[in-house]
Short mmCIF file of C-alpha atoms in Angstrom, two decimals:
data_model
loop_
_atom_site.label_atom_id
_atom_site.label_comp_id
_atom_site.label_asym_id
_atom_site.label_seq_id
_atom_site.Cartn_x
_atom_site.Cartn_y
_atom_site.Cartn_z
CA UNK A 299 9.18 32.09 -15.27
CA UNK A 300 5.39 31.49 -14.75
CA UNK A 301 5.29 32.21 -11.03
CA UNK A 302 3.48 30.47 -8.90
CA UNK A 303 0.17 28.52 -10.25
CA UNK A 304 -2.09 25.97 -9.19
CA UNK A 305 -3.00 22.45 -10.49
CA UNK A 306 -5.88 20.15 -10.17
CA UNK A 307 -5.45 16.99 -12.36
CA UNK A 308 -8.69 15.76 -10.77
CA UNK A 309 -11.07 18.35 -11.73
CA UNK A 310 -14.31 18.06 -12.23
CA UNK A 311 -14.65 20.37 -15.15
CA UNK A 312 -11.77 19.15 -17.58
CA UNK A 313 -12.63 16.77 -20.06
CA UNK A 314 -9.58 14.43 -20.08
CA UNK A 315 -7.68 13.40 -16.70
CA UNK A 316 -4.48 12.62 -18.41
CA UNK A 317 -1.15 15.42 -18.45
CA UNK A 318 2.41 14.80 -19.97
CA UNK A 319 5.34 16.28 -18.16
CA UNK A 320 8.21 16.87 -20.44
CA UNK A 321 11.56 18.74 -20.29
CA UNK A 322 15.40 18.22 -19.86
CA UNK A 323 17.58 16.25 -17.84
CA UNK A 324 17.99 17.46 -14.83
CA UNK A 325 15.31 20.52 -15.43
CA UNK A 326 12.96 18.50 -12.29
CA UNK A 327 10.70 15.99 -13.69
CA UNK A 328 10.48 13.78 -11.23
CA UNK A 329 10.85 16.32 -8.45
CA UNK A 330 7.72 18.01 -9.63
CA UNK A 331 5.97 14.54 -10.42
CA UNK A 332 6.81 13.64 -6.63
CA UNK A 333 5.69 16.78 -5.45
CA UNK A 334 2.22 16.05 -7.41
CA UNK A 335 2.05 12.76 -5.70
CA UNK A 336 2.60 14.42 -1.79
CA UNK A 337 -0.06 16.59 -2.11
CA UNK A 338 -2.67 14.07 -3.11
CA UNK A 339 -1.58 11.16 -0.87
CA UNK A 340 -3.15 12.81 1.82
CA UNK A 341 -6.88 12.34 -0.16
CA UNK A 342 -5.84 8.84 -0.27
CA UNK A 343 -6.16 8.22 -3.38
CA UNK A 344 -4.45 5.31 -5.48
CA UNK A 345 -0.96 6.35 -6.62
CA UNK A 346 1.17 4.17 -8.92
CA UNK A 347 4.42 5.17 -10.92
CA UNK A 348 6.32 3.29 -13.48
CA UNK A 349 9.44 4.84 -13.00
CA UNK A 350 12.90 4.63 -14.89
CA UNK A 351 15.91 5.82 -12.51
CA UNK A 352 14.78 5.13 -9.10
CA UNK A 353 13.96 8.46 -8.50
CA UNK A 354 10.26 6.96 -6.34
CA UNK A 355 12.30 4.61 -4.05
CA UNK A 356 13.28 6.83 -1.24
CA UNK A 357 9.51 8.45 -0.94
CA UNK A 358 7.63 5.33 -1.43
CA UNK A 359 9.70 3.46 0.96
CA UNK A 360 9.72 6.41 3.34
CA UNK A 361 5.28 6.33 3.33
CA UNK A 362 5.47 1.91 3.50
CA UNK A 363 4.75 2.17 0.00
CA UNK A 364 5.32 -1.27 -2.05
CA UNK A 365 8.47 -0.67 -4.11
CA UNK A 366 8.89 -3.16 -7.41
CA UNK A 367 12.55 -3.55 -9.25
CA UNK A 368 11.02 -5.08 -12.63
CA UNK A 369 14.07 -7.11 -13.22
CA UNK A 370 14.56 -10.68 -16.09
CA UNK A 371 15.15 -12.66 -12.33
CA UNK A 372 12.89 -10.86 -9.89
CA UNK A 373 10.33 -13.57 -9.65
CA UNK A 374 7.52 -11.20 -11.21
CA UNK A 375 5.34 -12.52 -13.08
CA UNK A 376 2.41 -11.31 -15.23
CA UNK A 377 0.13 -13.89 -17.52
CA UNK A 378 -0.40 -12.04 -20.58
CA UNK A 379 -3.73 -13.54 -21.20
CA UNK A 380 -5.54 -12.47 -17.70
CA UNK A 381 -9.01 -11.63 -17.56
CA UNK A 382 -10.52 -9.19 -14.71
CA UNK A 383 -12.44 -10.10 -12.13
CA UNK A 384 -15.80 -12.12 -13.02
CA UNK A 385 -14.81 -12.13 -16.82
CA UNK A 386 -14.97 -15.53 -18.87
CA UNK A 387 -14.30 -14.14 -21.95
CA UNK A 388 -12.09 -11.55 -23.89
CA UNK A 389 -13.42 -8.62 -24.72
CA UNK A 390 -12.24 -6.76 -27.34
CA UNK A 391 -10.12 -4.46 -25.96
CA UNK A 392 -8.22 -7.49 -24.20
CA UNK A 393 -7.99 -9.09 -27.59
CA UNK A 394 -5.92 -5.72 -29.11
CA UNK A 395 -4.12 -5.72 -26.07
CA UNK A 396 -2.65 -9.40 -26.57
CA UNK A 397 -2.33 -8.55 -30.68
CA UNK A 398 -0.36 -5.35 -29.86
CA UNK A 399 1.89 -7.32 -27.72
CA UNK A 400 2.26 -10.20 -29.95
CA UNK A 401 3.30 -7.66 -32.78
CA UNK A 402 6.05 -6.52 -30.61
CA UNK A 403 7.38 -10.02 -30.02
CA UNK A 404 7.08 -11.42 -33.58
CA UNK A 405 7.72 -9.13 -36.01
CA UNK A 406 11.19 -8.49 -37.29
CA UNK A 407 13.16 -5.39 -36.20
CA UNK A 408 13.04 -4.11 -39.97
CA UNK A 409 8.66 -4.58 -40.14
CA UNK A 410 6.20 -1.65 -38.87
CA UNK A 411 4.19 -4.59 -38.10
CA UNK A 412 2.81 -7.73 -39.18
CA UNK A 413 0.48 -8.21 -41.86
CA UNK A 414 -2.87 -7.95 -41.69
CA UNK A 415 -4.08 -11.31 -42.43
CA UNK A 416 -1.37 -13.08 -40.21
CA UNK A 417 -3.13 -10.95 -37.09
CA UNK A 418 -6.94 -11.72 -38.11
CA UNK A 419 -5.19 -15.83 -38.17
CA UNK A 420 -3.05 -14.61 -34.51
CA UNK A 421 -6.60 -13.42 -33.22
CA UNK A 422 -8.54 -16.50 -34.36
CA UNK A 423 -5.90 -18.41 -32.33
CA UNK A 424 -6.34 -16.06 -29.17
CA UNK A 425 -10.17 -16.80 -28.93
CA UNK A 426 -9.47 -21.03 -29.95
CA UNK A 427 -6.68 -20.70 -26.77
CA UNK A 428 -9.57 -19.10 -24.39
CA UNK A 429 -12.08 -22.22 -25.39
CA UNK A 430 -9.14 -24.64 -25.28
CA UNK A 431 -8.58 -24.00 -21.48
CA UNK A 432 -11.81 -23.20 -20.31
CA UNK A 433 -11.13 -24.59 -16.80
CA UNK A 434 -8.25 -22.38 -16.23
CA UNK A 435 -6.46 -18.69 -17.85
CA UNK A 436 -4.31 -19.95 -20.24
CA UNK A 437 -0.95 -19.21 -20.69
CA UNK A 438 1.45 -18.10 -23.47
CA UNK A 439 2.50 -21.90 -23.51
CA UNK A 440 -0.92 -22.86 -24.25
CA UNK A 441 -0.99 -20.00 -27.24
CA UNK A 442 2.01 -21.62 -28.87
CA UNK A 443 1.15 -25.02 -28.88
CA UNK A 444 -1.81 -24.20 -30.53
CA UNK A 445 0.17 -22.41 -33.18
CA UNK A 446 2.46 -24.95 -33.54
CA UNK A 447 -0.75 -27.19 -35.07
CA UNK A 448 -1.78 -24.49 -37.11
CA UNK A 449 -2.40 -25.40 -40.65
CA UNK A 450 -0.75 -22.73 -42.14
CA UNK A 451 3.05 -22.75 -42.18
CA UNK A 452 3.39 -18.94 -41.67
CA UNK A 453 1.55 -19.32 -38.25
CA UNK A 454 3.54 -22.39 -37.39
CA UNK A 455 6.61 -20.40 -37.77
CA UNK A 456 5.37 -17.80 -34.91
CA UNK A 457 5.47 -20.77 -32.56
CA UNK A 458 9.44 -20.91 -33.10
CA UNK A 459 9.37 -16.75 -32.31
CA UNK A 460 7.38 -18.14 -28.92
CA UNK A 461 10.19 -20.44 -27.90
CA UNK A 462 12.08 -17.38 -26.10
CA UNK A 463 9.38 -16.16 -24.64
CA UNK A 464 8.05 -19.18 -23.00
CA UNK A 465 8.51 -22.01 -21.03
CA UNK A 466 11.73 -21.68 -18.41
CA UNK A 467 13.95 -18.95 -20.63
CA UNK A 468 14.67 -15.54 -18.94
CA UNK A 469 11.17 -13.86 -20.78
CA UNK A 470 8.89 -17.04 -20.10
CA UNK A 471 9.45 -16.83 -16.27
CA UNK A 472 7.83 -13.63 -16.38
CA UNK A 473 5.22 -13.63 -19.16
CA UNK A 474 4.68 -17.49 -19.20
CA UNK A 475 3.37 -18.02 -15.64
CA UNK A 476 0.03 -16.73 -13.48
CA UNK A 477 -0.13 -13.29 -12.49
CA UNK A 478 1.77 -12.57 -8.99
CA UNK A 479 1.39 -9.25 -9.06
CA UNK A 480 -0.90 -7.66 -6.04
CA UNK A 481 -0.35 -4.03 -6.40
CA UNK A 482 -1.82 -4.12 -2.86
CA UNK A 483 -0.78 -0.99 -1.21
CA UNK A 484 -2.29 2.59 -2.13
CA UNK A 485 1.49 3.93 -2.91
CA UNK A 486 3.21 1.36 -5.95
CA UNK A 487 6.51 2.10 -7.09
CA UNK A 488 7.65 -0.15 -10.23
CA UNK A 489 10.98 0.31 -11.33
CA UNK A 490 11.68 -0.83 -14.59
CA UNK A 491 15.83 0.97 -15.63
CA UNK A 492 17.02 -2.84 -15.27
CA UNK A 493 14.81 -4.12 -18.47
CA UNK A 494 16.94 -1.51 -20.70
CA UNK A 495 18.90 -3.89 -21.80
CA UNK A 496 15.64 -5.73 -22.92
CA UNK A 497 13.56 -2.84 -25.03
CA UNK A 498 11.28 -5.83 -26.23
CA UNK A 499 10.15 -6.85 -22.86
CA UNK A 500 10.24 -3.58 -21.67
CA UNK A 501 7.62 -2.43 -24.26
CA UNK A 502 5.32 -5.51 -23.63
CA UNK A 503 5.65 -5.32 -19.47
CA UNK A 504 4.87 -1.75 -20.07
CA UNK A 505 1.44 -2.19 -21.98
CA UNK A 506 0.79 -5.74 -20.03
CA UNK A 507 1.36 -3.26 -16.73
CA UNK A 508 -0.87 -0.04 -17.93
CA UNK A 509 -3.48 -2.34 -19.31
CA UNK A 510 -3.95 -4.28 -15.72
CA UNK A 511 -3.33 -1.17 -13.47
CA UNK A 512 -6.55 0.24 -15.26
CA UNK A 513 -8.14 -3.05 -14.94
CA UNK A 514 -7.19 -2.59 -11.19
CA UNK A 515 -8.39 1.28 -10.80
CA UNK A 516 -12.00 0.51 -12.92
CA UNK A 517 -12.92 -1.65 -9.99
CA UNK A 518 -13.10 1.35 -7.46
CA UNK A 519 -14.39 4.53 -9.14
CA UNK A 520 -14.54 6.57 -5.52
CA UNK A 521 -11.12 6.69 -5.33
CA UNK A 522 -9.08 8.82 -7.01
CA UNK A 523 -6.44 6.84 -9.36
CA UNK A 524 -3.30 8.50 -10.31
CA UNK A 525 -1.20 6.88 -12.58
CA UNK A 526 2.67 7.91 -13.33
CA UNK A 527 4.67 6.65 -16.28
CA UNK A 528 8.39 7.36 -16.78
CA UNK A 529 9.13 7.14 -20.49
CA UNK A 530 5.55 7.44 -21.85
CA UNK A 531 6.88 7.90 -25.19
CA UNK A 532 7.54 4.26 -25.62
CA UNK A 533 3.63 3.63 -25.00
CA UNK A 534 2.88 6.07 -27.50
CA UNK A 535 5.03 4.58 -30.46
#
């Protein structure tokens, strides 16, 4: 009932770049959202949406956009404990992220979170995995092996949590290898409806994804970055 008005999520005069789109089913979401992303392909700017439902196959696909179906066997793969371009260390932000994701993995459904000295011990370990493979990124392998040897029991425990999440099972195929992800093409489509049978992986392929794709869009500030995520609210919580 507003009538027609205009939108700019690039201006130069707002303070904040970011904008939530929220409303019913079937009241257009995504319809608006891909009507966003038409009018600024043509400035060629960066475009990449998480979606949840499909709904950014047909148009991606359509403009030879690469189209990603986030899936247990798709063959994606991203290593939790990559570093950008030139880095040799963690910095602290990288260090939260891995924490945060850890804390989705290994507490218990009924916990808010773990407690606060098992993370200071969890990020102790992060930092020891970084110096134990200095030759190489380590991998969420490495990360449990070293708690496995930790001498407290607690932490040793965590390592067990680790087993399904590493190695060959369904999650360590995806979170226990090196990154294969490109995200080479200006128009990126990742669909991610099949991991809603997995709301744990979901939630931690959802901040590992968010967390590179600004990694990705920090190393070219003349282009315009715009980033769509289906679902925010779970990155929120």
């Amino acid at each position: 009932d507003l009538g027609l008005f205009s939108l700019h999520p690039f201006a130069k005069e707002l303070t904040n770049w970011n904008g939530i789109v929220f409303g019913g089913s079937g009241s257009g979401k995504s319809f608006n959202v891909t009507q966003l992303m038409l009018m600024f392909y043509g400035q060629r700017p960066r475009i990449v949406w998480i979606d949840n439902g499909a709904s950014s196959k047909g148009m991606v696909e359509s403009l030879d956009g690469e189209f990603l179906d986030l899936k247990v066997d798709s063959g994606i793969s991203i290593n939790l404990f990559d570093l950008a371009e030139g880095e040799i260390a963690p910095t602290p932000n990288k260090v939260r992220l891995i924490l945060a994701i850890l804390e989705v993995i290994l507490k218990d459904d009924d916990q808010k979170g773990l407690p606060k000295r098992h993370k200071a011990l969890l990020e102790e370990a992060i930092f020891k995995t970084y110096e134990v493979t200095k030759e190489r990124l380590p991998t969420l392998s490495d990360f449990r092996a070293l708690l496995q040897k930790h001498e407290q029991v607690e932490i040793q425990h965590y390592a067990e949590t680790l087993f399904s999440w590493s190695g060959d099972s369904a999650y360590g195929q995806i979170l226990d290898r090196q990154t294969n992800v490109k995200l080479s093409k200006d128009l990126v489509a990742i669909e991610v409806q099949s991991l809603n049978a997995h709301p744990e992986l979901k939630d931690v392929l959802l901040l590992l994804l968010t967390s590179y794709i600004e990694q990705t869009s920090i190393a070219d500030f003349e282009r315009p970055y715009l980033l769509i995520v289906d679902e925010a609210e779970r990155l929120f919580q």
